[in-house]
CSV table of N, CA and C in Angstrom, one decimal:
chain,number,residue,atom,x,y,z
A,13,UNK,N,133.7,126.6,117.8
A,13,UNK,CA,133.5,126.4,116.4
A,13,UNK,C,132.8,125.1,116.2
A,14,UNK,N,132.0,125.1,115.2
A,14,UNK,CA,131.2,123.9,114.9
A,14,UNK,C,132.0,122.9,114.0
A,15,UNK,N,131.9,121.7,114.4
A,15,UNK,CA,132.5,120.7,113.5
A,15,UNK,C,131.5,120.1,112.6
A,16,UNK,N,131.9,119.3,111.7
A,16,UNK,CA,130.9,118.7,110.8
A,16,UNK,C,129.9,117.8,111.5
A,17,UNK,N,130.4,117.1,112.5
A,17,UNK,CA,129.5,116.2,113.3
A,17,UNK,C,128.4,117.0,114.1
A,18,UNK,N,128.8,118.1,114.7
A,18,UNK,CA,127.8,118.9,115.4
A,18,UNK,C,126.8,119.6,114.4
A,19,UNK,N,127.3,119.9,113.2
A,19,UNK,CA,126.4,120.5,112.2
A,19,UNK,C,125.4,119.4,111.8
A,20,UNK,N,125.9,118.2,111.6
A,20,UNK,CA,124.9,117.1,111.2
A,20,UNK,C,123.9,116.8,112.3
A,21,UNK,N,124.4,116.8,113.5
A,21,UNK,CA,123.5,116.6,114.6
A,21,UNK,C,122.4,117.7,114.7
A,22,UNK,N,122.9,118.9,114.6
A,22,UNK,CA,121.9,120.0,114.6
A,22,UNK,C,120.9,120.0,113.5
A,23,UNK,N,121.3,119.7,112.3
A,23,UNK,CA,120.4,119.5,111.2
A,23,UNK,C,119.4,118.4,111.4
A,24,UNK,N,119.9,117.3,112.0
A,24,UNK,CA,119.0,116.2,112.3
A,24,UNK,C,118.0,116.6,113.3
A,25,UNK,N,118.4,117.4,114.3
A,25,UNK,CA,117.5,117.9,115.3
A,25,UNK,C,116.4,118.8,114.7
A,26,UNK,N,116.8,119.7,113.8
A,26,UNK,CA,115.8,120.6,113.2
A,26,UNK,C,114.9,119.8,112.3
A,27,UNK,N,115.4,118.8,111.6
A,27,UNK,CA,114.6,117.9,110.7
A,27,UNK,C,113.5,117.2,111.6
A,28,UNK,N,114.0,116.7,112.8
A,28,UNK,CA,113.0,116.0,113.7
A,28,UNK,C,111.9,117.0,114.1
A,29,UNK,N,112.3,118.2,114.4
A,29,UNK,CA,111.2,119.2,114.8
A,29,UNK,C,110.3,119.5,113.7
A,30,UNK,N,110.8,119.5,112.4
A,30,UNK,CA,109.9,119.7,111.3
A,30,UNK,C,108.9,118.6,111.1
A,31,UNK,N,109.4,117.3,111.3
A,31,UNK,CA,108.6,116.2,111.2
A,31,UNK,C,107.5,116.2,112.3
A,32,UNK,N,107.9,116.6,113.5
A,32,UNK,CA,107.0,116.7,114.6
A,32,UNK,C,105.9,117.7,114.3
A,33,UNK,N,106.2,118.8,113.7
A,33,UNK,CA,105.2,119.8,113.4
A,33,UNK,C,104.3,119.3,112.3
A,34,UNK,N,104.9,118.6,111.3
A,34,UNK,CA,104.0,118.0,110.2
A,34,UNK,C,103.1,117.0,110.8
A,35,UNK,N,103.6,116.2,111.7
A,35,UNK,CA,102.7,115.2,112.4
A,35,UNK,C,101.6,115.8,113.2
A,36,UNK,N,101.9,116.9,113.8
A,36,UNK,CA,100.8,117.6,114.5
A,36,UNK,C,99.8,118.3,113.6
A,37,UNK,N,100.3,119.0,112.6
A,37,UNK,CA,99.4,119.9,111.8
A,37,UNK,C,98.7,119.1,110.7
A,38,UNK,N,99.5,118.2,110.1
A,38,UNK,CA,98.9,117.5,108.9
A,38,UNK,C,99.5,116.1,108.8
A,39,UNK,N,99.1,115.2,109.6
A,39,UNK,CA,99.7,113.8,109.6
A,39,UNK,C,99.5,113.1,108.3
A,40,UNK,N,98.5,113.4,107.6
A,40,UNK,CA,98.3,112.6,106.3
A,40,UNK,C,99.3,113.0,105.3
A,41,UNK,N,100.0,114.1,105.4
A,41,UNK,CA,101.1,114.5,104.5
A,41,UNK,C,102.3,113.5,104.7
A,42,UNK,N,102.4,112.9,105.8
A,42,UNK,CA,103.5,111.9,106.0
A,42,UNK,C,103.0,110.5,105.7
A,43,UNK,N,101.8,110.2,106.2
A,43,UNK,CA,101.3,108.9,106.0
A,43,UNK,C,100.9,108.6,104.5
A,44,UNK,N,100.4,109.5,103.8
A,44,UNK,CA,99.8,109.3,102.5
A,44,UNK,C,100.6,109.9,101.3
A,45,UNK,N,101.9,110.2,101.5
A,45,UNK,CA,102.6,110.8,100.5
A,45,UNK,C,103.1,109.8,99.5
A,46,UNK,N,103.5,110.1,98.3
A,46,UNK,CA,103.9,109.1,97.3
A,46,UNK,C,105.1,108.3,97.7
A,47,UNK,N,106.0,108.8,98.4
A,47,UNK,CA,107.2,108.0,98.9
A,47,UNK,C,106.7,106.9,99.9
A,48,UNK,N,105.9,107.3,100.8
A,48,UNK,CA,105.4,106.3,101.8
A,48,UNK,C,104.6,105.2,101.1
A,49,UNK,N,103.7,105.6,100.1
A,49,UNK,CA,103.0,104.6,99.4
A,49,UNK,C,103.8,103.7,98.6
A,50,UNK,N,104.9,104.2,98.0
A,50,UNK,CA,105.8,103.4,97.2
A,50,UNK,C,106.6,102.4,98.1
A,51,UNK,N,107.0,102.9,99.2
A,51,UNK,CA,107.7,102.0,100.2
A,51,UNK,C,106.7,100.9,100.7
A,52,UNK,N,105.5,101.3,101.0
A,52,UNK,CA,104.5,100.4,101.4
A,52,UNK,C,104.2,99.3,100.4
A,53,UNK,N,104.1,99.7,99.2
A,53,UNK,CA,103.8,98.7,98.1
A,53,UNK,C,105.0,97.8,97.9
A,54,UNK,N,106.2,98.3,98.1
A,54,UNK,CA,107.4,97.5,97.9
A,54,UNK,C,107.6,96.5,99.0
A,55,UNK,N,107.4,96.9,100.2
A,55,UNK,CA,107.7,96.0,101.3
A,55,UNK,C,106.4,95.2,101.8
A,56,UNK,N,105.2,95.7,101.4
A,56,UNK,CA,104.0,95.0,101.7
A,56,UNK,C,103.4,95.3,103.1
A,57,UNK,N,104.0,96.2,103.8
A,57,UNK,CA,103.5,96.6,105.1
A,57,UNK,C,102.3,97.5,104.9
A,58,UNK,N,101.4,97.4,105.9
A,58,UNK,CA,100.1,98.2,105.8
A,58,UNK,C,100.4,99.6,106.1
A,59,UNK,N,99.8,100.6,105.4
A,59,UNK,CA,100.0,102.0,105.6
A,59,UNK,C,98.9,102.4,106.5
A,60,UNK,N,99.2,103.0,107.6
A,60,UNK,CA,98.2,103.4,108.6
A,60,UNK,C,97.4,104.6,108.1
A,61,UNK,N,96.2,104.7,108.6
A,61,UNK,CA,95.4,105.9,108.3
A,61,UNK,C,95.6,106.9,109.4
A,62,UNK,N,96.0,108.1,109.0
A,62,UNK,CA,96.3,109.2,109.9
A,62,UNK,C,95.1,109.6,110.8
A,63,UNK,N,93.9,109.5,110.2
A,63,UNK,CA,92.7,109.9,110.9
A,63,UNK,C,92.2,108.8,111.9
A,64,UNK,N,92.7,107.6,111.8
A,64,UNK,CA,92.2,106.6,112.7
A,64,UNK,C,92.6,106.7,114.2
A,65,UNK,N,93.8,107.3,114.4
A,65,UNK,CA,94.3,107.4,115.8
A,65,UNK,C,95.0,108.7,116.0
A,66,UNK,N,94.3,109.8,116.2
A,66,UNK,CA,94.9,111.1,116.3
A,66,UNK,C,95.8,111.2,117.6
A,67,UNK,N,95.4,110.4,118.6
A,67,UNK,CA,96.3,110.4,119.8
A,67,UNK,C,97.6,109.8,119.6
A,68,UNK,N,97.6,108.8,118.8
A,68,UNK,CA,98.9,108.1,118.4
A,68,UNK,C,99.8,109.1,117.6
A,69,UNK,N,99.2,109.8,116.7
A,69,UNK,CA,100.0,110.8,115.9
A,69,UNK,C,100.6,111.8,116.9
A,70,UNK,N,99.8,112.3,117.8
A,70,UNK,CA,100.3,113.3,118.8
A,70,UNK,C,101.5,112.7,119.6
A,71,UNK,N,101.3,111.4,120.0
A,71,UNK,CA,102.4,110.8,120.8
A,71,UNK,C,103.7,110.7,120.0
A,72,UNK,N,103.6,110.2,118.8
A,72,UNK,CA,104.7,110.1,117.9
A,72,UNK,C,105.4,111.5,117.7
A,73,UNK,N,104.5,112.5,117.5
A,73,UNK,CA,105.0,113.9,117.3
A,73,UNK,C,105.8,114.4,118.5
A,74,UNK,N,105.3,114.1,119.7
A,74,UNK,CA,105.9,114.5,121.0
A,74,UNK,C,107.3,113.8,121.1
A,75,UNK,N,107.3,112.5,120.8
A,75,UNK,CA,108.6,111.8,120.9
A,75,UNK,C,109.6,112.3,119.9
A,76,UNK,N,109.1,112.5,118.7
A,76,UNK,CA,110.0,113.0,117.6
A,76,UNK,C,110.6,114.4,118.0
A,77,UNK,N,109.7,115.2,118.5
A,77,UNK,CA,110.2,116.6,119.0
A,77,UNK,C,111.2,116.5,120.1
A,78,UNK,N,111.0,115.6,121.0
A,78,UNK,CA,111.9,115.4,122.2
A,78,UNK,C,113.3,115.0,121.7
A,79,UNK,N,113.3,114.0,120.7
A,79,UNK,CA,114.6,113.6,120.2
A,79,UNK,C,115.2,114.7,119.4
A,80,UNK,N,114.4,115.5,118.7
A,80,UNK,CA,115.0,116.6,117.9
A,80,UNK,C,115.6,117.7,118.9
A,81,UNK,N,114.9,118.0,119.9
A,81,UNK,CA,115.5,119.0,120.9
A,81,UNK,C,116.7,118.4,121.5
A,82,UNK,N,116.7,117.1,121.8
A,82,UNK,CA,118.0,116.5,122.4
A,82,UNK,C,119.1,116.6,121.4
A,83,UNK,N,118.9,116.5,120.1
A,83,UNK,CA,120.0,116.6,119.2
A,83,UNK,C,120.5,118.1,119.1
A,84,UNK,N,119.5,119.0,119.1
A,84,UNK,CA,119.9,120.4,119.1
A,84,UNK,C,120.7,120.8,120.3
A,85,UNK,N,120.3,120.4,121.5
A,85,UNK,CA,121.0,120.6,122.7
A,85,UNK,C,122.4,120.0,122.7
A,86,UNK,N,122.5,118.8,122.2
A,86,UNK,CA,123.8,118.1,122.1
A,86,UNK,C,124.7,118.8,121.1
A,87,UNK,N,124.2,119.3,120.0
A,87,UNK,CA,125.0,120.1,119.1
A,87,UNK,C,125.6,121.4,119.7
A,88,UNK,N,124.7,122.0,120.5
A,88,UNK,CA,125.2,123.3,121.1
A,88,UNK,C,126.1,123.0,122.3
A,89,UNK,N,126.1,121.8,122.9
A,89,UNK,CA,126.8,121.6,124.1
A,89,UNK,C,128.3,121.3,123.9
A,90,UNK,N,128.7,121.1,122.6
A,90,UNK,CA,130.1,120.9,122.3
A,90,UNK,C,130.4,119.4,122.0
A,91,UNK,N,131.7,119.2,121.6
A,91,UNK,CA,132.1,117.9,121.2
A,91,UNK,C,132.1,116.8,122.3
A,92,UNK,N,132.1,117.2,123.5
A,92,UNK,CA,132.1,116.2,124.6
A,92,UNK,C,130.8,115.4,124.6
A,93,UNK,N,129.7,116.0,124.1
A,93,UNK,CA,128.4,115.3,124.2
A,93,UNK,C,128.1,114.5,123.0
A,94,UNK,N,128.6,114.9,121.8
A,94,UNK,CA,128.2,114.3,120.6
A,94,UNK,C,128.6,112.9,120.4
A,95,UNK,N,129.7,112.4,120.9
A,95,UNK,CA,130.0,111.0,120.6
A,95,UNK,C,129.0,110.0,121.2
A,96,UNK,N,128.3,110.4,122.2
A,96,UNK,CA,127.3,109.5,122.9
A,96,UNK,C,126.1,109.3,122.0
A,97,UNK,N,125.9,110.2,121.0
A,97,UNK,CA,124.7,110.1,120.2
A,97,UNK,C,124.8,109.1,119.1
A,98,UNK,N,126.0,109.1,118.5
A,98,UNK,CA,126.2,108.1,117.3
A,98,UNK,C,127.2,107.1,117.7
């Protein structure tokens, strides 16, 4: 049976996979959305241009997907694995 923690971990994993797909298919949707621009204007950090470094976007997408798959595997492996994640 799934506990609340395993469900949260699984949802986090699938969300990471969704972000990885977005970074692969349309990185400007993440870099240039209104929320990112609002946070950037609030904290003063420079917002990167998605077209400037496509290899960087692919690397971040691969790492995000790997973390997402790790969360999904941990959620399916049972409660003995999940405490090590959080």
